[in-house]
mmCIF file of C-alpha atoms and ligand atoms in Angstrom:
data_model
loop_
_atom_site.group_PDB
_atom_site.id
_atom_site.type_symbol
_atom_site.label_atom_id
_atom_site.label_comp_id
_atom_site.label_asym_id
_atom_site.label_seq_id
_atom_site.Cartn_x
_atom_site.Cartn_y
_atom_site.Cartn_z
ATOM 1 C CA MET A 1 -2.168 22.872 -69.379
ATOM 2 C CA ARG A 2 0.378 24.800 -67.584
ATOM 3 C CA PHE A 3 0.161 27.016 -64.723
ATOM 4 C CA TYR A 4 2.156 30.244 -63.729
ATOM 5 C CA ILE A 5 1.476 32.276 -60.710
ATOM 6 C CA ASP A 6 0.437 36.114 -60.990
ATOM 7 C CA THR A 7 2.526 37.915 -58.419
ATOM 8 C CA ALA A 8 5.414 39.327 -56.851
ATOM 9 C CA GLU A 9 5.125 38.482 -53.484
ATOM 10 C CA ILE A 10 7.963 35.625 -52.662
ATOM 11 C CA ASP A 11 5.647 33.727 -50.113
ATOM 12 C CA GLU A 12 2.935 33.202 -52.382
ATOM 13 C CA VAL A 13 5.296 31.854 -55.250
ATOM 14 C CA LYS A 14 7.018 29.418 -52.528
ATOM 15 C CA GLU A 15 3.877 27.861 -51.493
ATOM 16 C CA ALA A 16 3.131 27.248 -54.788
ATOM 17 C CA VAL A 17 6.524 25.924 -55.683
ATOM 18 C CA ASP A 18 6.272 23.481 -52.841
ATOM 19 C CA LYS A 19 3.020 22.120 -53.535
ATOM 20 C CA GLY A 20 3.788 21.707 -56.837
ATOM 21 C CA TRP A 21 0.833 23.949 -58.423
ATOM 22 C CA ILE A 22 3.012 25.834 -60.965
ATOM 23 C CA ASP A 23 5.450 26.081 -63.776
ATOM 24 C CA GLY A 24 6.189 29.715 -63.835
ATOM 25 C CA VAL A 25 5.857 33.276 -62.545
ATOM 26 C CA THR A 26 4.511 36.277 -64.343
ATOM 27 C CA THR A 27 5.542 39.588 -62.485
ATOM 28 C CA ASN A 28 4.411 43.554 -63.484
ATOM 29 C CA PRO A 29 5.137 46.942 -62.395
ATOM 30 C CA SER A 30 2.040 46.748 -60.726
ATOM 31 C CA LEU A 31 2.446 43.786 -58.932
ATOM 32 C CA ILE A 32 6.196 44.798 -58.015
ATOM 33 C CA ALA A 33 5.065 48.094 -56.500
ATOM 34 C CA LYS A 34 2.430 46.340 -54.693
ATOM 35 C CA SER A 35 5.384 44.072 -53.133
ATOM 36 C CA GLY A 36 7.021 47.076 -51.939
ATOM 37 C CA ARG A 37 10.156 45.952 -52.805
ATOM 38 C CA ASP A 38 13.184 46.577 -55.194
ATOM 39 C CA ILE A 39 12.748 44.534 -58.443
ATOM 40 C CA LYS A 40 16.164 43.269 -58.831
ATOM 41 C CA LYS A 41 15.767 41.775 -55.322
ATOM 42 C CA VAL A 42 12.328 40.428 -55.935
ATOM 43 C CA VAL A 43 13.825 38.689 -59.311
ATOM 44 C CA LYS A 44 16.687 37.492 -57.466
ATOM 45 C CA ASP A 45 14.269 35.771 -54.862
ATOM 46 C CA LEU A 46 12.060 34.316 -57.516
ATOM 47 C CA LEU A 47 15.268 33.008 -59.438
ATOM 48 C CA ASP A 48 16.084 31.441 -56.049
ATOM 49 C CA LEU A 49 12.872 29.390 -55.915
ATOM 50 C CA ASN A 50 13.301 27.901 -59.606
ATOM 51 C CA PRO A 51 9.509 27.985 -60.014
ATOM 52 C CA GLY A 52 10.309 27.693 -63.934
ATOM 53 C CA TRP A 53 9.998 30.432 -66.476
ATOM 54 C CA ILE A 54 9.681 34.187 -65.022
ATOM 55 C CA SER A 55 8.473 36.943 -66.648
ATOM 56 C CA VAL A 56 9.770 40.366 -66.042
ATOM 57 C CA GLU A 57 8.267 43.369 -67.679
ATOM 58 C CA VAL A 58 10.452 46.061 -69.333
ATOM 59 C CA LEU A 59 9.784 49.599 -68.180
ATOM 60 C CA SER A 60 10.887 51.644 -71.335
ATOM 61 C CA THR A 61 9.140 52.729 -74.003
ATOM 62 C CA LYS A 62 11.476 52.671 -77.121
ATOM 63 C CA SER A 63 13.156 49.725 -78.631
ATOM 64 C CA ALA A 64 16.659 50.443 -78.055
ATOM 65 C CA GLU A 65 16.103 50.639 -74.581
ATOM 66 C CA MET A 66 13.997 47.787 -74.017
ATOM 67 C CA ILE A 67 16.635 45.643 -75.800
ATOM 68 C CA LYS A 68 19.058 46.945 -73.270
ATOM 69 C CA GLU A 69 16.877 46.445 -70.345
ATOM 70 C CA GLY A 70 15.564 42.827 -71.437
ATOM 71 C CA THR A 71 19.461 41.828 -72.206
ATOM 72 C CA ALA A 72 20.108 42.865 -68.752
ATOM 73 C CA TRP A 73 17.580 40.981 -67.226
ATOM 74 C CA ALA A 74 17.935 37.751 -69.436
ATOM 75 C CA GLU A 75 21.596 37.746 -68.331
ATOM 76 C CA MET A 76 20.414 37.244 -64.642
ATOM 77 C CA GLY A 77 19.336 33.434 -66.190
ATOM 78 C CA GLU A 78 17.853 31.164 -68.694
ATOM 79 C CA GLU A 79 14.224 31.107 -67.072
ATOM 80 C CA ILE A 80 13.772 35.088 -67.323
ATOM 81 C CA VAL A 81 11.222 35.593 -70.211
ATOM 82 C CA ILE A 82 11.175 39.427 -70.948
ATOM 83 C CA LYS A 83 7.750 40.703 -71.008
ATOM 84 C CA VAL A 84 7.344 43.538 -73.818
ATOM 85 C CA PRO A 85 4.344 45.758 -73.892
ATOM 86 C CA MET A 86 2.283 45.344 -77.258
ATOM 87 C CA THR A 87 3.815 48.148 -79.248
ATOM 88 C CA GLU A 88 5.600 48.979 -82.544
ATOM 89 C CA ASP A 89 8.780 49.609 -80.438
ATOM 90 C CA GLY A 90 7.878 46.686 -78.188
ATOM 91 C CA LEU A 91 7.929 44.346 -81.495
ATOM 92 C CA THR A 92 11.028 45.594 -82.771
ATOM 93 C CA ALA A 93 12.295 44.493 -79.321
ATOM 94 C CA VAL A 94 10.777 41.122 -79.853
ATOM 95 C CA ARG A 95 12.320 40.700 -82.991
ATOM 96 C CA HIS A 96 15.899 41.153 -81.757
ATOM 97 C CA PHE A 97 15.329 39.068 -78.548
ATOM 98 C CA SER A 98 13.991 36.358 -80.732
ATOM 99 C CA SER A 99 16.743 36.545 -83.112
ATOM 100 C CA VAL A 100 19.408 35.943 -80.122
ATOM 101 C CA GLY A 101 17.605 33.465 -78.241
ATOM 102 C CA ILE A 102 15.888 35.417 -75.554
ATOM 103 C CA LYS A 103 12.424 34.561 -74.373
ATOM 104 C CA THR A 104 9.697 36.946 -74.880
ATOM 105 C CA ASN A 105 5.981 37.413 -73.376
ATOM 106 C CA VAL A 106 3.992 40.191 -75.264
ATOM 107 C CA THR A 107 1.793 41.432 -72.759
ATOM 108 C CA LEU A 108 -1.588 44.196 -72.745
ATOM 109 C CA VAL A 109 -2.773 42.098 -75.634
ATOM 110 C CA PHE A 110 -6.682 43.036 -76.524
ATOM 111 C CA SER A 111 -6.974 42.243 -80.264
ATOM 112 C CA PRO A 112 -6.257 39.081 -82.196
ATOM 113 C CA LEU A 113 -4.598 40.960 -84.558
ATOM 114 C CA GLN A 114 -2.134 42.296 -81.963
ATOM 115 C CA ALA A 115 -1.701 38.899 -81.370
ATOM 116 C CA LEU A 116 -0.894 37.663 -84.597
ATOM 117 C CA MET A 117 1.684 40.600 -85.386
ATOM 118 C CA ALA A 118 3.479 39.396 -81.905
ATOM 119 C CA ALA A 119 3.567 35.942 -83.367
ATOM 120 C CA LYS A 120 5.253 37.264 -86.919
ATOM 121 C CA ALA A 121 7.761 39.205 -84.553
ATOM 122 C CA GLY A 122 8.964 35.990 -83.100
ATOM 123 C CA ALA A 123 7.315 36.109 -79.294
ATOM 124 C CA THR A 124 7.503 32.995 -77.332
ATOM 125 C CA LEU A 125 4.592 33.712 -75.321
ATOM 126 C CA VAL A 126 1.573 36.075 -75.953
ATOM 127 C CA SER A 127 -0.680 37.587 -73.006
ATOM 128 C CA PRO A 128 -4.330 37.875 -73.860
ATOM 129 C CA PHE A 129 -6.002 40.260 -70.808
ATOM 130 C CA VAL A 130 -9.205 38.604 -70.299
ATOM 131 C CA GLY A 131 -10.063 40.037 -66.851
ATOM 132 C CA ARG A 132 -9.736 43.529 -68.078
ATOM 133 C CA LEU A 133 -11.904 43.019 -71.479
ATOM 134 C CA ASP A 134 -14.760 41.626 -69.311
ATOM 135 C CA ASP A 135 -14.133 44.906 -66.758
ATOM 136 C CA ILE A 136 -15.344 46.947 -69.919
ATOM 137 C CA GLY A 137 -18.109 44.851 -71.173
ATOM 138 C CA HIS A 138 -16.393 42.638 -73.621
ATOM 139 C CA VAL A 139 -16.271 38.791 -73.505
ATOM 140 C CA GLY A 140 -12.228 38.519 -73.055
ATOM 141 C CA MET A 141 -12.267 34.714 -73.399
ATOM 142 C CA GLU A 142 -13.580 35.309 -77.301
ATOM 143 C CA LEU A 143 -10.288 36.905 -77.873
ATOM 144 C CA VAL A 144 -8.531 33.421 -76.675
ATOM 145 C CA GLU A 145 -10.557 31.695 -78.846
ATOM 146 C CA GLN A 146 -9.990 33.949 -81.836
ATOM 147 C CA ILE A 147 -6.000 34.199 -81.023
ATOM 148 C CA ILE A 148 -5.808 30.060 -80.956
ATOM 149 C CA HIS A 149 -7.913 29.724 -83.973
ATOM 150 C CA ILE A 150 -5.775 32.149 -86.038
ATOM 151 C CA TYR A 151 -2.223 30.313 -84.708
ATOM 152 C CA ASP A 152 -3.794 27.083 -85.138
ATOM 153 C CA ASN A 153 -4.723 28.131 -88.923
ATOM 154 C CA TYR A 154 -1.110 29.245 -89.670
ATOM 155 C CA GLU A 155 0.687 26.464 -87.413
ATOM 156 C CA LEU A 156 2.423 29.667 -85.392
ATOM 157 C CA GLU A 157 4.314 28.421 -82.945
ATOM 158 C CA THR A 158 3.705 31.380 -80.330
ATOM 159 C CA GLN A 159 2.004 30.065 -76.969
ATOM 160 C CA VAL A 160 -1.147 31.376 -76.007
ATOM 161 C CA LEU A 161 -0.401 32.760 -71.916
ATOM 162 C CA VAL A 162 -3.960 33.818 -70.505
ATOM 163 C CA ALA A 163 -3.668 36.777 -68.326
ATOM 164 C CA SER A 164 -5.641 39.047 -66.200
ATOM 165 C CA ILE A 165 -7.617 35.921 -64.819
ATOM 166 C CA ARG A 166 -9.919 36.480 -62.093
ATOM 167 C CA ASN A 167 -11.613 33.228 -61.458
ATOM 168 C CA ASN A 168 -12.054 29.541 -62.260
ATOM 169 C CA GLN A 169 -14.340 30.204 -65.292
ATOM 170 C CA HIS A 170 -11.634 31.639 -66.818
ATOM 171 C CA ILE A 171 -9.120 28.956 -66.785
ATOM 172 C CA LEU A 172 -12.139 26.042 -67.242
ATOM 173 C CA ASP A 173 -12.756 28.366 -70.635
ATOM 174 C CA ALA A 174 -8.894 28.521 -71.657
ATOM 175 C CA GLY A 175 -8.473 24.716 -70.766
ATOM 176 C CA LEU A 176 -11.313 23.752 -72.961
ATOM 177 C CA LEU A 177 -10.046 26.005 -75.711
ATOM 178 C CA GLY A 178 -6.604 24.544 -75.306
ATOM 179 C CA ALA A 179 -4.397 27.523 -74.223
ATOM 180 C CA GLU A 180 -0.973 26.681 -73.317
ATOM 181 C CA VAL A 181 -0.753 28.551 -69.974
ATOM 182 C CA CYS A 182 -2.784 30.183 -67.629
ATOM 183 C CA THR A 183 -1.156 32.717 -65.229
ATOM 184 C CA VAL A 184 -3.311 32.832 -61.922
ATOM 185 C CA PRO A 185 -3.496 34.730 -58.991
ATOM 186 C CA PHE A 186 -2.886 32.982 -55.533
ATOM 187 C CA ASN A 187 -6.242 33.171 -54.532
ATOM 188 C CA VAL A 188 -7.763 32.005 -57.674
ATOM 189 C CA LEU A 189 -5.309 28.696 -57.497
ATOM 190 C CA LYS A 190 -6.702 27.674 -54.283
ATOM 191 C CA GLN A 191 -10.146 28.000 -55.541
ATOM 192 C CA MET A 192 -9.541 25.755 -58.349
ATOM 193 C CA ILE A 193 -8.757 23.174 -55.250
ATOM 194 C CA THR A 194 -11.831 23.554 -53.275
ATOM 195 C CA HIS A 195 -15.447 22.763 -53.774
ATOM 196 C CA PRO A 196 -18.326 23.331 -51.314
ATOM 197 C CA LEU A 197 -19.794 19.751 -51.751
ATOM 198 C CA THR A 198 -16.253 17.874 -50.892
ATOM 199 C CA ASP A 199 -16.457 19.726 -47.609
ATOM 200 C CA LYS A 200 -19.849 19.079 -46.979
ATOM 201 C CA GLY A 201 -18.989 15.289 -47.985
ATOM 202 C CA ILE A 202 -15.890 15.059 -45.741
ATOM 203 C CA GLU A 203 -17.960 16.430 -42.914
ATOM 204 C CA LYS A 204 -20.597 13.853 -43.586
ATOM 205 C CA PHE A 205 -18.210 10.833 -44.094
ATOM 206 C CA LEU A 206 -16.451 11.597 -40.437
ATOM 207 C CA LYS A 207 -19.559 12.294 -38.894
ATOM 208 C CA ASP A 208 -20.785 8.677 -40.174
ATOM 209 C CA ALA A 209 -17.397 7.176 -39.281
ATOM 210 C CA LYS A 210 -17.446 8.678 -35.680
ATOM 211 C CA SER A 211 -21.142 7.113 -35.134
ATOM 212 C CA ALA A 212 -20.058 4.018 -36.361
ATOM 213 C CA ILE A 213 -17.348 3.574 -33.859
ATOM 214 C CA ILE A 214 -19.678 4.319 -30.902
ATOM 215 C CA LYS A 215 -21.861 1.281 -32.318
HETATM 216 O O1 LIG B 301 0.399 40.301 -65.155
HETATM 217 C C1 LIG B 301 -0.645 40.692 -66.180
HETATM 218 C C2 LIG B 301 -2.396 40.334 -65.622
HETATM 219 O O2 LIG B 301 -2.452 39.086 -65.250
HETATM 220 C C3 LIG B 301 -2.497 41.624 -64.955
HETATM 221 O O3 LIG B 301 -4.144 40.977 -64.561
HETATM 222 O O4 LIG B 301 -5.782 41.682 -62.617
HETATM 223 O O5 LIG B 301 -3.976 43.325 -63.063
HETATM 224 O O6 LIG B 301 -5.748 42.628 -64.729
HETATM 225 P P1 LIG B 301 -5.037 42.400 -63.599
#
């Protein structure tokens, strides 16, 4: 399983790269806005860190504009993946990008049939948003299960990138289902490493070791 970090904060990406936790980065317009920085500067800094594939989202809604915008981003580096919203125009752009060898990530996917259409358009990655489905009372992970099932049935090559992850359980479920990638917020990446019983165990071992030395 590959992990991407879902952030536009350069410090978080740097730490995750240095510690060997991640295989790529996903950004979106909200994360870029939250960083308070210019998108071009963020993308340049990300490329310098060499974290693996970097998803950058187009802001246009019409296919011709999406193609123009995405082509310009792709020219910045081979690691750039063009994130395209799951719309008719988006899929037209994905078809074009796929025909010229530009990697794509179809985003804002909330149904298995959307994922099927994205795969047929030639998407490299498809991003089902599990947390946002959970937020409205659905079970987001059921969507991931259905997409993987359909892709397996027809041997479709598009990879499932589980997005909108809120907690460890989402990652565990994605792993058990065999999703290729999870894009994970920095705090959840850290949560994956820790367990209260590990901390308690270390504390006891250190205490016992100290008392053994005194004797
Ligand atoms: O980057 C796309 C996705 O992971 C966003 O997640 O938390 O805004 O639903 P969230």
